[in-house]
Structures are given as structure tokens and as C-alpha cells.
Short mmCIF file of C-alpha atoms and ligand atoms in Angstrom, two decimals:
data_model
loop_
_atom_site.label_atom_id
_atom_site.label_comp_id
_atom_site.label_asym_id
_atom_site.label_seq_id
_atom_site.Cartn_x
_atom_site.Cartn_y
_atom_site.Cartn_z
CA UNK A 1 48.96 -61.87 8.65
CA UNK A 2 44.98 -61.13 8.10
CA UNK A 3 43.23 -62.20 11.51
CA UNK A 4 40.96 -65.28 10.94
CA UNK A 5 37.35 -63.18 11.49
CA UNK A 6 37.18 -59.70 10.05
CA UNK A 7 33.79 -57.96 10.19
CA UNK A 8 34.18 -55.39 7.24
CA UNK A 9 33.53 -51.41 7.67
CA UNK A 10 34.62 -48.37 6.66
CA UNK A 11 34.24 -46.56 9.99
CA UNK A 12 34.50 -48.96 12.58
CA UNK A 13 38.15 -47.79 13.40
CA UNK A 14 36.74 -44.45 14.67
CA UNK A 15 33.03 -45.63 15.56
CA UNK A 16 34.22 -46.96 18.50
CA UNK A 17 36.13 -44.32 20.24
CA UNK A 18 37.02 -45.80 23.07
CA UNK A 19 39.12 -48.58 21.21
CA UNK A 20 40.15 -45.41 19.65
CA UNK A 21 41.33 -43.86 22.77
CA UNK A 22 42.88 -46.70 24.46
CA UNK A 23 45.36 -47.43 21.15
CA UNK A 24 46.57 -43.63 21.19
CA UNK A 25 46.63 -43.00 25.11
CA UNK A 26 50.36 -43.64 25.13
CA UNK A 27 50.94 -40.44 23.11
CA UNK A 28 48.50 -38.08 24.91
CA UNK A 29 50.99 -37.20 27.65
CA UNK A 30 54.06 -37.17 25.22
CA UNK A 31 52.47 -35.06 22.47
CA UNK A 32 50.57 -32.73 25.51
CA UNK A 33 54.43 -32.44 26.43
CA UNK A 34 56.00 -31.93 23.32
CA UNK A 35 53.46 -28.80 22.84
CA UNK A 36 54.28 -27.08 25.79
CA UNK A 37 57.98 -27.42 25.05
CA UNK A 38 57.89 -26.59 21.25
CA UNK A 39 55.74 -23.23 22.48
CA UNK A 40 58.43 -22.25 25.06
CA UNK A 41 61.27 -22.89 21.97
CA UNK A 42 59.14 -21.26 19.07
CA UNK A 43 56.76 -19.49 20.24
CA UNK A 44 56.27 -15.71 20.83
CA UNK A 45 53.47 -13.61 22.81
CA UNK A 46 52.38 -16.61 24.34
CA UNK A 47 50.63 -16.27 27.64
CA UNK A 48 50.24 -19.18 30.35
CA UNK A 49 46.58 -20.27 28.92
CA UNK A 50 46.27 -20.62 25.31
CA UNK A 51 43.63 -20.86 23.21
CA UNK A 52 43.93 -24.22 20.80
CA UNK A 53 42.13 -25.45 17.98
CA UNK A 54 42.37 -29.25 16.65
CA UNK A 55 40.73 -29.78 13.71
CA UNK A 56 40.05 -33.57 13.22
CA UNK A 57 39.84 -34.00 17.23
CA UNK A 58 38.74 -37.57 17.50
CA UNK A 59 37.96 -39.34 20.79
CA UNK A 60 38.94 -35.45 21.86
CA UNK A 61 42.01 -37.07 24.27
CA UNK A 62 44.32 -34.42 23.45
CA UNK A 63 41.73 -31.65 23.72
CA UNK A 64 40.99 -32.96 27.97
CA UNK A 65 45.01 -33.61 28.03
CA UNK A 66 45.17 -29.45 27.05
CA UNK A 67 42.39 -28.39 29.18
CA UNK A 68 43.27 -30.37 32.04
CA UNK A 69 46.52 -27.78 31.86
CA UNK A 70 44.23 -24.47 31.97
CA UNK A 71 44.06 -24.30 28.38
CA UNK A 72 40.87 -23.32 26.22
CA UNK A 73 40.36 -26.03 23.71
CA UNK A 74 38.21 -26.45 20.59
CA UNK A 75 37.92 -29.25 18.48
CA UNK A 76 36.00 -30.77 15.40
CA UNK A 77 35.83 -34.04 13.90
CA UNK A 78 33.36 -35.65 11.21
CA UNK A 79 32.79 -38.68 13.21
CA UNK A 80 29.50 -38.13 14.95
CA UNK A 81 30.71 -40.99 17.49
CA UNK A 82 34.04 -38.85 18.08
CA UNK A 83 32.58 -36.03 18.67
CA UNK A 84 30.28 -37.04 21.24
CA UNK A 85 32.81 -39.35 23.12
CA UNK A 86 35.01 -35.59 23.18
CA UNK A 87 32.27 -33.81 24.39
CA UNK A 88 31.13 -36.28 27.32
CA UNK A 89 34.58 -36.00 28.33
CA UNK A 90 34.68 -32.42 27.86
CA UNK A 91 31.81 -31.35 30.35
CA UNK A 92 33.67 -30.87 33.33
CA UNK A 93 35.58 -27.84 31.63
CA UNK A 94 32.76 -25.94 30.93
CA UNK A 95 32.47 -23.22 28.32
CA UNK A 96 36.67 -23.35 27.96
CA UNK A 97 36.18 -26.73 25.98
CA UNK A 98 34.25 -27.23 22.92
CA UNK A 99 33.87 -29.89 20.14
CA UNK A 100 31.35 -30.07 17.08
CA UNK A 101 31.04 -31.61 13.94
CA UNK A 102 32.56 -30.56 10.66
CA UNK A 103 35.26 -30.86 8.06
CA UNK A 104 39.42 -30.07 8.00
CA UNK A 105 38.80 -29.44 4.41
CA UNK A 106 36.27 -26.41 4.52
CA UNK A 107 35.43 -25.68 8.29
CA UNK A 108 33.63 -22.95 10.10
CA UNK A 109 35.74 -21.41 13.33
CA UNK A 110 34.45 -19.92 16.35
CA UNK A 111 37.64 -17.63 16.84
CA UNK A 112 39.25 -17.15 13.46
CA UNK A 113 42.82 -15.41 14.06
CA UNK A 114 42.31 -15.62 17.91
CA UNK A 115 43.95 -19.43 18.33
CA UNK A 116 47.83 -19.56 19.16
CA UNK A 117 47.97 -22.98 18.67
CA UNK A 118 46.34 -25.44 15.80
CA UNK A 119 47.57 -28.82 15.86
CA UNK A 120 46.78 -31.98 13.67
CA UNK A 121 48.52 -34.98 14.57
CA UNK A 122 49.10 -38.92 13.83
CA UNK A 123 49.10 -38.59 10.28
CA UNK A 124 45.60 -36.86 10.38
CA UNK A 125 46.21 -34.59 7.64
CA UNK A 126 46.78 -37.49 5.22
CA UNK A 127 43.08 -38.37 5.64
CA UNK A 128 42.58 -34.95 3.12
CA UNK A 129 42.91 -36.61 -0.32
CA UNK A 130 42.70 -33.68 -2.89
CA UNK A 131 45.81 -31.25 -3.41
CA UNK A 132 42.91 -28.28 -2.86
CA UNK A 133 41.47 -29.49 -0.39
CA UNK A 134 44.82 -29.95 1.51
CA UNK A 135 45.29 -26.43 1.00
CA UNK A 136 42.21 -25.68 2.24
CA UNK A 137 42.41 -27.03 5.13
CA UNK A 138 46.19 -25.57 5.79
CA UNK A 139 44.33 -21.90 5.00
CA UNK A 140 42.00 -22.68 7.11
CA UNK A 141 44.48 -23.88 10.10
CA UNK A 142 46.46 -20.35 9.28
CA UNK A 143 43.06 -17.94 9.61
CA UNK A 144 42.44 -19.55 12.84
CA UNK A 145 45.82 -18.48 14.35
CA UNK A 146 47.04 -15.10 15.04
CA UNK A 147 50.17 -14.00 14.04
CA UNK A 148 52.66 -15.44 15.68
CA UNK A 149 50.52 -18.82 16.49
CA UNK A 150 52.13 -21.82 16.21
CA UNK A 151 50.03 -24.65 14.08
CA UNK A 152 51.47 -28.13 14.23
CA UNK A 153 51.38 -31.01 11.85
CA UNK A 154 52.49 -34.63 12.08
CA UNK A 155 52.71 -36.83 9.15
CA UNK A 156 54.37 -39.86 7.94
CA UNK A 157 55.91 -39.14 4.76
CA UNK A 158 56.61 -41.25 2.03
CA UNK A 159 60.25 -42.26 0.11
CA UNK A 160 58.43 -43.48 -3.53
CA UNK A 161 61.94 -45.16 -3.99
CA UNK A 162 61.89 -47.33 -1.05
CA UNK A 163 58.27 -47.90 -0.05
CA UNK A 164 57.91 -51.26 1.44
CA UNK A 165 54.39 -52.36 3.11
CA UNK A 166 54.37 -51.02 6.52
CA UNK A 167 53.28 -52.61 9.77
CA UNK A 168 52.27 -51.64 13.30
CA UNK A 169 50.90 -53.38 16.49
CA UNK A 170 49.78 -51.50 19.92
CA UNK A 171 47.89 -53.38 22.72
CA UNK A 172 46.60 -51.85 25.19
CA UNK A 173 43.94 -52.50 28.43
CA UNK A 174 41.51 -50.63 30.87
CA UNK A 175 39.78 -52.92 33.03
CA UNK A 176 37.40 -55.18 31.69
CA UNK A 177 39.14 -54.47 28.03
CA UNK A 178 41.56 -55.73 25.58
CA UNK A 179 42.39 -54.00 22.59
CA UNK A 180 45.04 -55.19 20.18
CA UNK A 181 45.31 -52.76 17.12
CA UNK A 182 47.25 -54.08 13.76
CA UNK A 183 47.40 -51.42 10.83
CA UNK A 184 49.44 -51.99 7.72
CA UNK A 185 50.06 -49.42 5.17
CA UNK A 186 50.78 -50.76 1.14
CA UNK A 187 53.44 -49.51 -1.00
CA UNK A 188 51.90 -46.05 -2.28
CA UNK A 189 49.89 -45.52 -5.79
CA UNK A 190 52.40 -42.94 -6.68
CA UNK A 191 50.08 -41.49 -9.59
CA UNK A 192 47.15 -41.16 -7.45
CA UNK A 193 49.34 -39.80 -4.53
CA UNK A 194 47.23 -42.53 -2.25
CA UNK A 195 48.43 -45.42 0.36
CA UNK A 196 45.66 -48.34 1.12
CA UNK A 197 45.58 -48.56 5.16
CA UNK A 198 43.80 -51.56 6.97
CA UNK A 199 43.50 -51.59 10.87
CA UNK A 200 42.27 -54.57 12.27
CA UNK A 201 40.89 -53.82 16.39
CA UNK A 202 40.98 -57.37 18.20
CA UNK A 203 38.53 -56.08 21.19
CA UNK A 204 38.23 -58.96 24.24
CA UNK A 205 35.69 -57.81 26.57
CA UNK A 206 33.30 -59.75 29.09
CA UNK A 207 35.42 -63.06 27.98
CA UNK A 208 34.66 -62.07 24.21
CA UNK A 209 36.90 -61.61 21.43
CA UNK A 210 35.50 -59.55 17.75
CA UNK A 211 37.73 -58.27 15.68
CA UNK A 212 36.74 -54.87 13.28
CA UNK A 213 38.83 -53.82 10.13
CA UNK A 214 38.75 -50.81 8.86
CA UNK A 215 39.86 -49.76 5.04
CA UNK A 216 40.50 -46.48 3.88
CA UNK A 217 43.02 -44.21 1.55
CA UNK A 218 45.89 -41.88 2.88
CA UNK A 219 47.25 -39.41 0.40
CA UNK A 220 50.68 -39.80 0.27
CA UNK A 221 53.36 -36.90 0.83
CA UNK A 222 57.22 -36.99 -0.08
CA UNK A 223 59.65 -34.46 0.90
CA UNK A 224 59.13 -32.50 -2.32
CA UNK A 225 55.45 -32.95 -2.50
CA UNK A 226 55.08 -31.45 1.13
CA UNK A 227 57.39 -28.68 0.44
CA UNK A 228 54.95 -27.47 -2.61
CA UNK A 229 52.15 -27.83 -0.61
CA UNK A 230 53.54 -25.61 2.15
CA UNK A 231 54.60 -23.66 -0.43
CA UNK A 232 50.79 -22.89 -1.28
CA UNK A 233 50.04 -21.03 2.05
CA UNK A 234 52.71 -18.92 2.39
CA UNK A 235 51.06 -17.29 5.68
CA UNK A 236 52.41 -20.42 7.46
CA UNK A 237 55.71 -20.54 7.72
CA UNK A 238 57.98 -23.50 8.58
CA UNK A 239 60.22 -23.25 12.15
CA UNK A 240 61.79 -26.41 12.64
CA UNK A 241 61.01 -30.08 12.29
CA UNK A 242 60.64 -33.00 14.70
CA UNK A 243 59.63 -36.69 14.35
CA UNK A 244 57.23 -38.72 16.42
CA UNK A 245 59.25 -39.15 19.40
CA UNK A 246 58.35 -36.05 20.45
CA UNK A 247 61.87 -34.93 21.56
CA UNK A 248 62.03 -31.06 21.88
CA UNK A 249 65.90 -31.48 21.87
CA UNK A 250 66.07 -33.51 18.78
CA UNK A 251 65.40 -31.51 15.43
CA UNK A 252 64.88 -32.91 12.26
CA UNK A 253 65.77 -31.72 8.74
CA UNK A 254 62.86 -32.01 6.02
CA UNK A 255 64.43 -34.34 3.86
CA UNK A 256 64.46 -37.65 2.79
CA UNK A 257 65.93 -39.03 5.40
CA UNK A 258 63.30 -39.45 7.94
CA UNK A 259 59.52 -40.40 7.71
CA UNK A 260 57.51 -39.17 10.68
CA UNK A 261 57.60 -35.62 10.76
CA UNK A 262 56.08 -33.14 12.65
CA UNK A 263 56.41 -29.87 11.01
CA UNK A 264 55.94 -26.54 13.13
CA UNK A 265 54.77 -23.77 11.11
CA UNK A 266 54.37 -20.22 12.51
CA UNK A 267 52.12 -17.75 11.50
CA UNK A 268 53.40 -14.82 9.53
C1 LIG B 1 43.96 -40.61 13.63
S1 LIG B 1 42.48 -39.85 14.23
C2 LIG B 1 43.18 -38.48 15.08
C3 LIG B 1 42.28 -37.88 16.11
C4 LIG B 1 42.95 -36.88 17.01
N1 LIG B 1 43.47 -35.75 16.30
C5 LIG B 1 44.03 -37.52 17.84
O1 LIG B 1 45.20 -37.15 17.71
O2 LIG B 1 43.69 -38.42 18.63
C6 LIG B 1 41.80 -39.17 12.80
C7 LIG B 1 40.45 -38.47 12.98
O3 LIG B 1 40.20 -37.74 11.80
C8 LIG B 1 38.80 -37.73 11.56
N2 LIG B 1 38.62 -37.35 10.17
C9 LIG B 1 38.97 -38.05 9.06
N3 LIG B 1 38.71 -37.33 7.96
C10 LIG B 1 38.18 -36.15 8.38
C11 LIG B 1 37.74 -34.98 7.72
N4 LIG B 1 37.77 -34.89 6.39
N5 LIG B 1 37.30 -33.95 8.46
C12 LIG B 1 37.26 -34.03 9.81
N6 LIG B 1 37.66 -35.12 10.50
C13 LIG B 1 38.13 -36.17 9.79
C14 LIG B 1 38.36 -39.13 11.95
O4 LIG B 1 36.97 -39.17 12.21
C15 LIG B 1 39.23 -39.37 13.17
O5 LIG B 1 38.57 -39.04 14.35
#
């Protein structure tokens, strides 16, 4: 299962942004989709441009994805690496894109109840491992909207009664690179609320193969426990569900049934 060389780190998954970038570029134009459809279904007092926040940006792909569309776009990440691959990429766009350095769990906003949209996706959220720091962060994701925002999350959940180790490959190239990303998730720590996650990047490049594993902790969500953290920060209030397929048409119910949920919450 484990490759045969594995140089150990608890970063390297998002040191390297452009490994980072190449795994997820699949979803950019799905999820960029997905948005503008979910706005024109849910949304209200929405203009042509927004303004967006995404806390936890990354390699900032969705944040050029959004401004590419006319969009103003503002992102944060605490990845130093991330955050300067975003704002490389980000130049072009001027003073309409931003991204910085800080925190989901206790961050500073440039335009606190000005954003219509917030969204945190790929499982993102699960990175927060404290119940009040969760919350914080969800505040924090409300104060930034204005009434009548839209904030988006999108989680895998977990089913503590049927929680087998979970696997997933993507490979994907840009000229002159390889990368072939593993990640396995093991059964959840239900006391501690926490999943162990391992991604292992094989990265050929210049007729070289390395391979870089990351380790870290998820916390861990099931229906119920989602539902009381919602239940938290009332200001947010759930729309309608979908899963990572990113079908506007195809609504899911927030049960038990389904594990990759992305939950659309609307400001109150
Ligand atoms: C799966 S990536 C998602 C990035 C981006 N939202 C996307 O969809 O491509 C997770 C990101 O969360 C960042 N991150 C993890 N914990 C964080 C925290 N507590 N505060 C801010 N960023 C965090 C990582 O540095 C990484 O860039």
C-alpha cells in the first residue's frame, strides 16, 4: 500500500503548491460552476460581480477561477508557500484580488458583512480541530457576509457505525510533471472526534521520481455532530445540501445517508 521511499513532513502536502494545484485542478471549473448555479437557485440581491471571501485559500485556484469571471476575491491561508503561489497568480487582477496570511479559526477581514459569498471547500473545515474553534471560524465566515450572503461548506462526513479506512488516487500532468497523489483516511477516534490522513505525492520531473507524505488529523463530523455545530451560529442558516459532484439539480438530505456534503448556509 505504503510507497517504497517516503520522505516524512508535516507540510509537504501544501509546501509545494503546485503539486497542490495540479491534484485539485479537476474541480476548479466544476466547483467555479457549481457557485454560480447555487447563487442563481439560493441566492438573493445578488448582482453580476460579487464580492467572495475563502478562508483557507490554498494554491488560491479557486480565487483566479472567480476572478477570471469579474468577481472580487479575497483569500487567506496559513501556508506561507500558499499564499504566495495565490498571490503570484493573483497579480494580473489587480486590487479586485487579494490573499494574506492568517487563520479560519480567529481571522481578521478586510470587508466584514460586505462579502455575498464565503466558501470553504474539500473538506477544509475539518482541518479546525476544537469544537470552539469550529465555531469560530463559522462566526467568523457569517460576519463576513451580509445578509442574505450565501457561505458554502464542503465536508466529508463520517458514519461512526460503518467507518472503514478510506482511499483515494488522482494523477495528474503539466508538461515536464507527474504527480500521482494517494491519501487514505483511518477509521475515526470517535472520542477525540479525529481521523489520521496520510497523502503520499509521487512527483516525476526532469526524469526524477520523490515521493512526499504528509500526516495530519481531521476532526471528524457525523450528521448529528454537524447539526449541533450549525446549531451554534444560528446567523447561518442552512438552504439545501449537495455532495461533491457538484450537481445543482441533485439535492441532498443531511442525513446519514451520504458522506460528502456541501452544505449552503444563508445569512440571516
Ligand atoms: C485542502 S486545501 C484547500 C485549499 C483551497 N480552499 C482549495 O479548495 O483549493 C486546505 C488548505 O487549508 C490550509 N489550512 C489548514 N489549516 C488552516 C488553518 N487553521 N487556517 C488557515 N488555513 C489552514 C492549508 O494550508 C491548505 O492550503
Amino acid at each position: 500500500m505504503a510507497p517504497a521511499v517516503a520522505l516524512r513532513s508535516s507540510t509537504a502536502w501544501y509546501d509545494s503548491p503546485l503539486y497542490y494545484d495540479m491534484v485539485y485542478e479537476d474541480y476548479t471549473k466544476r466547483e467555479t460552476r457549481f457557485l454560480h448555479a447555487a447563487v442563481k437557485k439560493y441566492g438573493k440581491g445578488f448582482t453580476k460581480k460579487w464580492k467572495i471571501l475563502e478562508p483557507a485559500c490554498g494554491s488560491g485556484r479557486l480565487l483566479e477561477s472567480l476572478a477570471e469571471c469579474g468577481h472580487t476575491v479575497h483569500g487567506f491561508d496559513l501556508n506561507r508557500n500558499q499564499v504566495a503561489y495565490a498571490k503570484k497568480r493573483l497579480k494580473s487582477y489587480g486590487s479586485s484580488a487579494k490573499a494574506w496570511r492568517d487563520s479560519l479559526q480567529d481571522f481578521r477581514m478586510p470587508a466584514a458583512g460586505e462579502y455575498d459569498v464565503v466558501h470553504c471547500f474539500v473538506s477544509t473545515f475539518k482541518y479546525i480541530l476544537k469544537e470552539k474553534d469550529a465555531v469560530a471560524a463559522l462566526r467568523g465566515m457569517s460576519k463576513a457576509l451580509r445578509s442574505g450572503g450565501l457561505c458554502f461548506i464542503g465536508l466529508h462526513l463520517t458514519d461512526y457505525s460503518n467507518n472503514p479506512e478510506d482511499y483515494e488516487k488522482w494523477v495528474n500532468r503539466r508538461p515536464g510533471v507527474k504527480v500521482c497523489s494517494e491519501t487514505w483516511s483511518a477509521p475515526a477516534r470517535r472520542k477525540e472526534r479525529k481521523e489520521a490522513m496520510r497523502t503520499c505525492m509521487t512527483i516525476t520531473e526532469k526524469g526524477k521520481t520523490r515521493v512526499e507524505e504528509t500526516l495530519w488529523d481531521f476532526r471528524t463530523y457525523s450528521v448529528a455532530e454537524l447539526k449541533a455545530l450549525l446549531a451554534k451560529v444560528p446567523s447561518l442558516g442552512l438552504v439545501a445540501c449537495h455532495d461533491f459532484h457538484y450537481d445543482i439539480k441533485n439535492k441532498r438530505r443531511l442525513n446519514d445517508a451520504y458522506s460528502d456534503i456541501i452544505l449552503v448556509l444563508k445569512k440571516q
